[in-house]
Tab-separated table of C-alpha atoms in Angstrom:
chain	number	residue	atom	x	y	z
A	1	MET	CA	-19.163	-15.604	-43.640
A	2	ARG	CA	-16.113	-17.824	-43.116
A	3	LYS	CA	-14.046	-14.828	-42.042
A	4	ILE	CA	-16.342	-14.319	-39.065
A	5	PHE	CA	-15.385	-17.731	-37.730
A	6	LEU	CA	-11.753	-16.656	-37.636
A	7	PHE	CA	-12.657	-14.112	-34.961
A	8	ILE	CA	-14.189	-16.657	-32.595
A	9	PRO	CA	-10.906	-17.410	-30.761
A	10	LEU	CA	-10.334	-13.663	-30.321
A	11	LEU	CA	-13.837	-13.151	-28.938
A	12	ALA	CA	-13.443	-16.114	-26.591
A	13	PHE	CA	-10.137	-14.711	-25.406
A	14	LEU	CA	-11.684	-11.292	-24.777
A	15	ALA	CA	-14.588	-12.805	-22.833
A	16	VAL	CA	-12.238	-14.789	-20.597
A	17	GLY	CA	-10.026	-11.710	-20.257
A	18	VAL	CA	-12.929	-9.560	-19.056
A	19	PHE	CA	-13.872	-12.125	-16.400
A	20	LEU	CA	-10.312	-12.514	-15.168
A	21	PHE	CA	-9.759	-8.755	-15.151
A	22	ARG	CA	-12.879	-8.249	-13.036
A	23	GLY	CA	-11.600	-10.956	-10.726
A	24	LEU	CA	-8.559	-8.817	-9.937
A	25	PHE	CA	-10.755	-6.300	-8.154
A	26	MET	CA	-12.948	-8.699	-6.219
A	27	ASP	CA	-12.233	-9.504	-2.610
A	28	PRO	CA	-12.784	-13.222	-2.141
A	29	SER	CA	-12.828	-12.831	1.659
A	30	LYS	CA	-16.079	-10.871	1.455
A	31	LEU	CA	-18.854	-13.407	1.186
A	32	PRO	CA	-22.465	-12.478	0.585
A	33	SER	CA	-24.558	-13.480	3.564
A	34	ALA	CA	-26.841	-16.455	3.052
A	35	LEU	CA	-29.298	-14.788	5.425
A	36	ILE	CA	-30.134	-11.653	3.446
A	37	ASP	CA	-33.876	-10.972	3.652
A	38	LYS	CA	-34.312	-13.631	6.295
A	39	PRO	CA	-35.228	-12.929	9.912
A	40	ILE	CA	-32.574	-13.154	12.620
A	41	PRO	CA	-32.316	-16.771	13.786
A	42	THR	CA	-34.218	-17.456	16.998
A	43	PHE	CA	-32.065	-17.388	20.100
A	44	SER	CA	-32.255	-16.955	23.830
A	45	LEU	CA	-29.050	-15.523	25.246
A	46	PRO	CA	-28.199	-13.385	28.273
A	47	SER	CA	-27.707	-9.637	28.206
A	48	LEU	CA	-24.194	-8.423	29.044
A	49	TYR	CA	-25.279	-5.927	31.690
A	50	GLU	CA	-28.029	-8.027	33.249
A	51	PRO	CA	-26.940	-11.660	32.871
A	52	GLU	CA	-30.168	-12.958	34.389
A	53	GLN	CA	-32.202	-11.248	31.665
A	54	MET	CA	-32.584	-13.381	28.552
A	55	LEU	CA	-32.672	-11.639	25.188
A	56	THR	CA	-34.447	-13.087	22.162
A	57	ALA	CA	-34.816	-12.145	18.510
A	58	ASP	CA	-37.787	-9.985	19.531
A	59	SER	CA	-35.444	-7.782	21.604
A	60	LEU	CA	-33.806	-6.611	18.373
A	61	LYS	CA	-37.011	-5.649	16.543
A	62	GLY	CA	-38.771	-2.295	16.274
A	63	GLU	CA	-36.144	-0.099	14.686
A	64	VAL	CA	-33.926	-0.020	11.648
A	65	ALA	CA	-30.678	-0.800	13.396
A	66	LEU	CA	-27.149	-2.121	13.107
A	67	LEU	CA	-26.137	-5.403	14.691
A	68	ASN	CA	-22.420	-5.402	15.325
A	69	VAL	CA	-20.569	-8.660	16.031
A	70	TRP	CA	-17.520	-7.954	18.180
A	71	ALA	CA	-15.113	-9.419	20.715
A	72	THR	CA	-12.276	-8.177	22.888
A	73	TRP	CA	-9.858	-10.580	21.179
A	74	CYS	CA	-10.462	-8.917	17.841
A	75	PRO	CA	-8.108	-6.016	17.060
A	76	THR	CA	-10.184	-4.774	14.127
A	77	CYS	CA	-13.162	-4.425	16.487
A	78	LEU	CA	-11.166	-1.911	18.528
A	79	GLU	CA	-10.221	-0.140	15.304
A	80	GLU	CA	-13.855	0.410	14.316
A	81	HIS	CA	-15.075	1.115	17.830
A	82	GLY	CA	-14.503	4.870	17.590
A	83	GLN	CA	-16.591	5.014	14.437
A	84	LEU	CA	-19.429	3.090	16.129
A	85	ASN	CA	-19.331	5.482	19.094
A	86	LYS	CA	-19.566	8.385	16.702
A	87	ILE	CA	-22.492	6.848	14.799
A	88	ALA	CA	-24.409	6.141	18.007
A	89	GLN	CA	-23.710	9.460	19.742
A	90	GLU	CA	-23.760	11.979	16.923
A	91	GLU	CA	-26.340	10.409	14.651
A	92	GLY	CA	-28.476	8.594	17.209
A	93	VAL	CA	-28.403	5.305	15.294
A	94	THR	CA	-29.460	2.198	17.214
A	95	ILE	CA	-26.640	-0.326	17.379
A	96	TYR	CA	-27.028	-3.734	18.973
A	97	GLY	CA	-23.888	-5.585	20.012
A	98	LEU	CA	-23.288	-9.304	19.727
A	99	ASN	CA	-20.389	-10.206	21.975
A	100	TYR	CA	-19.061	-13.222	20.110
A	101	LYS	CA	-17.088	-16.022	21.813
A	102	ASP	CA	-15.775	-13.747	24.493
A	103	GLU	CA	-15.625	-13.522	28.267
A	104	PRO	CA	-18.332	-11.255	29.763
A	105	ASP	CA	-15.910	-9.793	32.353
A	106	LYS	CA	-13.431	-8.765	29.703
A	107	ALA	CA	-16.228	-7.412	27.525
A	108	LEU	CA	-17.573	-5.238	30.353
A	109	ARG	CA	-14.143	-3.808	31.106
A	110	TRP	CA	-13.546	-3.190	27.403
A	111	LEU	CA	-16.789	-1.213	27.029
A	112	GLU	CA	-16.028	0.794	30.149
A	113	ARG	CA	-12.644	1.739	28.786
A	114	TYR	CA	-13.565	2.488	25.169
A	115	TYR	CA	-17.190	3.648	25.717
A	116	ASP	CA	-20.301	1.738	24.829
A	117	PRO	CA	-22.180	2.532	21.607
A	118	TYR	CA	-24.609	-0.379	22.029
A	119	LYS	CA	-28.257	-0.196	23.043
A	120	LEU	CA	-28.147	-3.860	24.033
A	121	VAL	CA	-25.343	-6.375	24.116
A	122	VAL	CA	-26.151	-10.046	23.556
A	123	VAL	CA	-23.641	-12.451	25.095
A	124	ASP	CA	-22.902	-15.354	22.756
A	125	GLN	CA	-20.130	-17.076	24.642
A	126	ALA	CA	-20.445	-20.411	22.822
A	127	GLY	CA	-20.785	-18.760	19.421
A	128	SER	CA	-24.107	-20.482	18.719
A	129	LEU	CA	-25.951	-17.406	17.436
A	130	GLY	CA	-22.825	-16.451	15.518
A	131	LEU	CA	-22.888	-19.865	13.857
A	132	ASP	CA	-26.582	-19.542	12.995
A	133	MET	CA	-25.926	-16.138	11.461
A	134	GLY	CA	-23.010	-17.437	9.418
A	135	VAL	CA	-20.471	-15.233	11.184
A	136	TYR	CA	-17.012	-16.238	10.001
A	137	GLY	CA	-14.898	-13.502	11.465
A	138	ALA	CA	-15.378	-10.502	13.707
A	139	PRO	CA	-16.174	-7.710	13.191
A	140	GLU	CA	-19.276	-8.138	11.100
A	141	THR	CA	-22.076	-5.600	10.898
A	142	PHE	CA	-25.639	-6.411	9.840
A	143	ILE	CA	-28.444	-4.008	8.957
A	144	LEU	CA	-31.761	-5.063	10.502
A	145	ASP	CA	-35.108	-3.596	9.546
A	146	ARG	CA	-38.005	-2.984	11.929
A	147	ARG	CA	-39.261	-6.557	11.672
A	148	GLY	CA	-35.837	-7.889	12.562
A	149	VAL	CA	-35.078	-9.038	9.034
A	150	ILE	CA	-31.420	-9.047	7.979
A	151	ARG	CA	-31.024	-6.700	5.027
A	152	TYR	CA	-27.286	-6.413	4.557
A	153	ARG	CA	-24.041	-7.689	5.962
A	154	HIS	CA	-20.677	-5.975	6.028
A	155	VAL	CA	-17.588	-8.008	6.908
A	156	GLY	CA	-14.651	-6.083	8.331
A	157	ALA	CA	-14.258	-2.748	10.054
A	158	VAL	CA	-16.841	-0.002	9.657
A	159	ASP	CA	-14.971	3.158	8.711
A	160	GLU	CA	-16.314	6.476	7.456
A	161	ALA	CA	-16.601	5.268	3.844
A	162	VAL	CA	-18.420	2.078	4.830
A	163	TRP	CA	-20.698	4.041	7.142
A	164	GLN	CA	-21.724	6.403	4.320
A	165	LYS	CA	-22.859	3.362	2.384
A	166	LEU	CA	-24.610	1.750	5.344
A	167	ARG	CA	-26.347	5.009	6.223
A	168	SER	CA	-27.827	5.488	2.770
A	169	MET	CA	-29.062	1.887	2.849
A	170	MET	CA	-30.617	2.396	6.277
A	171	GLN	CA	-32.336	5.585	5.104
A	172	GLN	CA	-33.710	3.670	2.139
A	173	ILE	CA	-35.086	0.962	4.425
A	174	GLU	CA	-36.621	3.554	6.774
A	175	LYS	CA	-38.421	5.103	3.829
A	176	GLU	CA	-39.827	1.927	2.320
A	177	GLU	CA	-41.332	0.760	5.575
A	178	VAL	CA	-43.145	3.968	6.532
B	1	MET	CA	24.059	-32.444	15.241
B	2	ARG	CA	23.168	-36.025	14.510
B	3	TYR	CA	20.730	-36.085	17.417
B	4	LEU	CA	19.127	-32.864	16.222
B	5	LEU	CA	18.535	-34.375	12.787
B	6	LEU	CA	17.072	-37.466	14.371
B	7	PHE	CA	14.781	-35.270	16.460
B	8	LEU	CA	13.640	-33.314	13.401
B	9	LEU	CA	13.006	-36.575	11.616
B	10	LEU	CA	10.701	-37.684	14.418
B	11	MET	CA	8.846	-34.345	14.586
B	12	PRO	CA	5.914	-35.338	12.359
B	13	GLY	CA	5.086	-38.054	14.880
B	14	PHE	CA	4.407	-35.444	17.571
B	15	ALA	CA	2.001	-33.504	15.371
B	16	VAL	CA	-0.602	-36.226	15.819
B	17	ALA	CA	-1.147	-34.941	19.341
B	18	ALA	CA	-2.946	-31.847	17.995
B	19	ILE	CA	-5.871	-33.805	16.546
B	20	GLU	CA	-9.121	-33.462	18.452
B	21	GLY	CA	-10.415	-36.666	19.921
B	22	TYR	CA	-13.877	-37.289	18.585
B	23	GLU	CA	-15.594	-40.471	19.550
B	24	PHE	CA	-17.923	-42.189	17.167
B	25	SER	CA	-20.632	-44.703	17.858
B	26	SER	CA	-19.770	-46.574	14.669
B	27	SER	CA	-16.961	-46.762	12.143
B	28	ASP	CA	-19.460	-45.734	9.486
B	29	ASN	CA	-20.080	-42.478	11.349
B	30	GLU	CA	-16.358	-41.893	11.577
B	31	ARG	CA	-15.943	-42.435	7.853
B	32	ARG	CA	-18.808	-40.025	7.159
B	33	PHE	CA	-17.276	-37.434	9.492
B	34	HIS	CA	-14.015	-37.517	7.572
B	35	SER	CA	-15.646	-37.301	4.166
B	36	MET	CA	-17.972	-34.468	5.271
B	37	THR	CA	-15.233	-32.368	6.882
B	38	GLN	CA	-13.171	-32.741	3.723
B	39	GLU	CA	-16.026	-31.604	1.541
B	40	LEU	CA	-16.908	-28.462	3.497
B	41	ARG	CA	-14.869	-25.346	2.989
B	42	CYS	CA	-13.742	-23.208	5.897
B	43	PRO	CA	-15.206	-19.697	5.417
B	44	THR	CA	-12.313	-18.055	7.296
B	45	CYS	CA	-9.331	-19.581	5.534
B	46	GLN	CA	-10.917	-20.105	2.216
B	47	ASN	CA	-8.643	-22.553	0.511
B	48	GLN	CA	-8.831	-25.158	3.205
B	49	ASN	CA	-11.566	-27.560	4.088
B	50	ILE	CA	-12.754	-27.645	7.674
B	51	SER	CA	-10.826	-30.837	8.261
B	52	ASP	CA	-7.483	-29.190	7.465
B	53	SER	CA	-8.079	-25.749	8.913
B	54	ASP	CA	-6.820	-24.627	12.294
B	55	ALA	CA	-9.207	-21.671	12.467
B	56	PRO	CA	-11.478	-21.579	15.534
B	57	LEU	CA	-14.502	-21.420	13.240
B	58	ALA	CA	-13.409	-24.638	11.517
B	59	ALA	CA	-13.210	-26.306	14.931
B	60	ASP	CA	-16.785	-25.134	15.650
B	61	LEU	CA	-17.974	-26.491	12.332
B	62	ARG	CA	-16.235	-29.828	12.930
B	63	ARG	CA	-18.012	-30.022	16.281
B	64	GLU	CA	-21.348	-29.310	14.589
B	65	VAL	CA	-20.710	-31.957	11.932
B	66	HIS	CA	-19.782	-34.475	14.625
B	67	ARG	CA	-22.892	-33.609	16.649
B	68	MET	CA	-25.183	-33.913	13.628
B	69	ILE	CA	-23.682	-37.204	12.450
B	70	GLU	CA	-24.008	-38.701	15.918
B	71	ALA	CA	-27.607	-37.422	16.032
B	72	GLY	CA	-28.263	-39.489	12.917
B	73	GLU	CA	-28.669	-36.621	10.453
B	74	SER	CA	-28.124	-37.348	6.758
B	75	ASP	CA	-25.221	-35.907	4.767
B	76	GLN	CA	-27.649	-33.760	2.822
B	77	ALA	CA	-29.103	-32.336	6.055
B	78	ILE	CA	-25.609	-31.358	7.204
B	79	ILE	CA	-24.821	-29.686	3.886
B	80	ASP	CA	-28.166	-27.844	3.972
B	81	PHE	CA	-27.411	-26.695	7.520
B	82	MET	CA	-24.077	-25.219	6.421
B	83	VAL	CA	-25.348	-23.701	3.177
B	84	LEU	CA	-28.222	-22.041	5.044
B	85	ARG	CA	-25.705	-20.241	7.247
B	86	PHE	CA	-22.676	-19.660	5.074
B	87	GLY	CA	-24.082	-19.856	1.535
B	88	ASP	CA	-23.170	-22.111	-1.380
B	89	PHE	CA	-19.586	-21.069	-0.901
B	90	VAL	CA	-19.158	-23.448	2.018
B	91	HIS	CA	-19.560	-26.538	-0.148
B	92	TYR	CA	-16.648	-27.528	-2.360
B	93	ARG	CA	-19.060	-29.117	-4.827
B	94	PRO	CA	-21.371	-26.281	-5.851
B	95	ARG	CA	-25.056	-27.112	-6.269
B	96	LEU	CA	-26.562	-27.125	-9.730
B	97	THR	CA	-28.456	-23.833	-10.028
B	98	SER	CA	-29.134	-21.427	-12.866
B	99	THR	CA	-25.930	-19.553	-11.970
B	100	THR	CA	-23.709	-22.621	-11.662
B	101	TRP	CA	-24.832	-24.744	-14.608
B	102	PHE	CA	-22.055	-23.363	-16.787
B	103	LEU	CA	-19.557	-24.361	-14.125
B	104	TRP	CA	-20.826	-27.930	-14.285
B	105	TYR	CA	-21.518	-28.314	-17.992
B	106	GLY	CA	-19.291	-25.598	-19.506
B	107	PRO	CA	-16.268	-27.911	-19.941
B	108	TYR	CA	-18.399	-30.516	-21.740
B	109	VAL	CA	-19.851	-27.801	-23.982
B	110	LEU	CA	-16.342	-26.568	-24.809
B	111	LEU	CA	-15.174	-30.128	-25.464
B	112	ALA	CA	-18.114	-30.694	-27.835
B	113	LEU	CA	-17.339	-27.410	-29.619
B	114	GLY	CA	-13.721	-28.504	-29.979
B	115	PHE	CA	-14.722	-31.826	-31.538
B	116	LEU	CA	-17.164	-30.031	-33.819
B	117	ALA	CA	-14.393	-27.671	-34.980
B	118	VAL	CA	-12.009	-30.567	-35.702
B	119	ILE	CA	-14.684	-32.422	-37.661
B	120	LEU	CA	-15.635	-29.349	-39.670
B	121	VAL	CA	-12.047	-28.473	-40.518
B	122	SER	CA	-11.115	-31.993	-41.619
B	123	HIS	CA	-14.341	-32.309	-43.581
B	124	ASN	CA	-13.627	-29.055	-45.413
B	125	ARG	CA	-10.102	-30.089	-46.175
B	126	ARG	CA	-11.237	-33.398	-47.648
B	127	ARG	CA	-13.830	-31.670	-49.796
B	128	LYS	CA	-11.275	-29.162	-51.079
B	129	ARG	CA	-8.929	-31.989	-52.048
B	130	ARG	CA	-11.703	-33.682	-54.007
B	131	THR	CA	-12.489	-30.539	-56.007
B	132	LEU	CA	-8.900	-30.397	-57.323
B	133	SER	CA	-8.232	-32.011	-60.723
B	134	PRO	CA	-8.651	-35.787	-60.585
B	135	ASP	CA	-5.024	-36.322	-61.719
B	136	ASP	CA	-3.670	-34.223	-58.863
B	137	ALA	CA	-5.915	-35.990	-56.393
B	138	ASP	CA	-4.569	-39.314	-57.660
B	139	ALA	CA	-1.013	-38.115	-57.334
B	140	VAL	CA	-1.683	-37.075	-53.745
B	141	SER	CA	-3.525	-40.225	-52.763
B	142	SER	CA	-0.991	-42.572	-54.371
B	143	ALA	CA	2.102	-40.866	-53.080
B	144	ASP	CA	3.856	-44.185	-52.530
B	145	VAL	CA	3.892	-44.858	-56.278
B	146	VAL	CA	7.074	-43.409	-57.792
B	147	PRO	CA	6.115	-41.370	-60.834
B	148	ASP	CA	7.714	-42.735	-63.987
B	149	SER	CA	9.547	-39.980	-65.893
B	150	GLU	CA	9.627	-42.089	-69.088
B	151	ASN	CA	5.857	-42.158	-68.989
B	152	GLU	CA	4.259	-40.474	-71.967
B	153	THR	CA	1.849	-38.428	-69.933
B	154	GLY	CA	4.573	-37.378	-67.525
B	155	LEU	CA	6.626	-35.898	-70.367
B	156	GLU	CA	3.567	-34.339	-71.816
B	157	ALA	CA	3.036	-32.405	-68.646
B	158	HIS	CA	6.537	-30.937	-68.808
B	159	ARG	CA	6.488	-30.070	-72.442
B	160	LEU	CA	6.344	-26.354	-73.184
B	161	THR	CA	3.937	-24.793	-75.622
B	162	PRO	CA	5.473	-23.070	-78.695
B	163	GLN	CA	4.727	-19.680	-77.165
B	164	GLU	CA	6.534	-20.576	-73.946
B	165	GLN	CA	9.423	-21.951	-75.973
B	166	GLN	CA	9.740	-18.625	-77.725
B	167	GLN	CA	9.644	-16.704	-74.481
B	168	LEU	CA	12.347	-18.906	-73.009
B	169	GLN	CA	14.556	-18.351	-76.011
B	170	LYS	CA	14.120	-14.623	-75.687
B	171	LEU	CA	15.069	-14.619	-72.034
B	172	LEU	CA	18.168	-16.713	-72.667
B	173	GLN	CA	19.147	-14.396	-75.490
B	174	GLN	CA	18.890	-11.377	-73.229
B	175	GLU	CA	21.041	-13.119	-70.656
B	176	GLN	CA	23.803	-13.755	-73.233
B	177	ASP	CA	23.705	-10.162	-74.542
B	178	LYS	CA	24.648	-8.711	-71.202
């Protein structure tokens, strides 16, 4: 019985070791969203193409879709733009754009030059919707379900590997709602 | 050279110019602003609070904190506002939840275990000492008393039995024969 107590320091060491070892492979810059399973915050912001038209949270409902937060000042957004074009054109996925703290003129020119994968682009020049959604760096990509509820958030560029993951999640959400 | 050094020496004075000018309706509000911005973590540059960080997001959050304080919101309301958007991560003092209780109380638990171990070990040691022969225990406890070699009992302890005497003789004999 007493011998067992001698192993307690070893067990404690192993437990701490396991936690620290796991920590090596975690990316602290990827935060879980506080808004998972919550509806998109209410907003009323202009559309990029028709500035007089105001978009609201209802504009983003109806389909399982991606909401991509982007800006022309963000180099990683340009990096992932080709992938977004591919997703929208080849797979017919609905992608909404949130132009975050950017200038509408620059954004329009940018989309003309690199093609536009977005069904709608919300202009959030002051970053107020971004703040309400807990955006802390562009690009960020959210999965929305038909009711406009946020189901997942990815921080960073969407590449092929990330898209595989997002696609299977979207298919899952499509299925559960039918 | 001397002038350059003087200039470098004065450099920190110029840095003050970078601080944003927030106006407060009372000194109490100002004090609260400083304590709040030091307690909230910047989600972009994660090891800085929003008071220290230069990130654009930190500037937005400082503006929000200023706006809410001036609007008469409580500290708790401001923290709730941030946590709702950015998650528990944003607060340097994590809330007490089922997942964070070990973080809060773990050190006290470990301290208590440490004390318990020390008490158990010393208790065991004392008990072991008591179970030794009473003479030995006396010798240990009265170490400051110089044992008297002339003492009858002292000699008695060193006296060999006839058998041992014989054995000693034999060994000495062998040694001489070589």
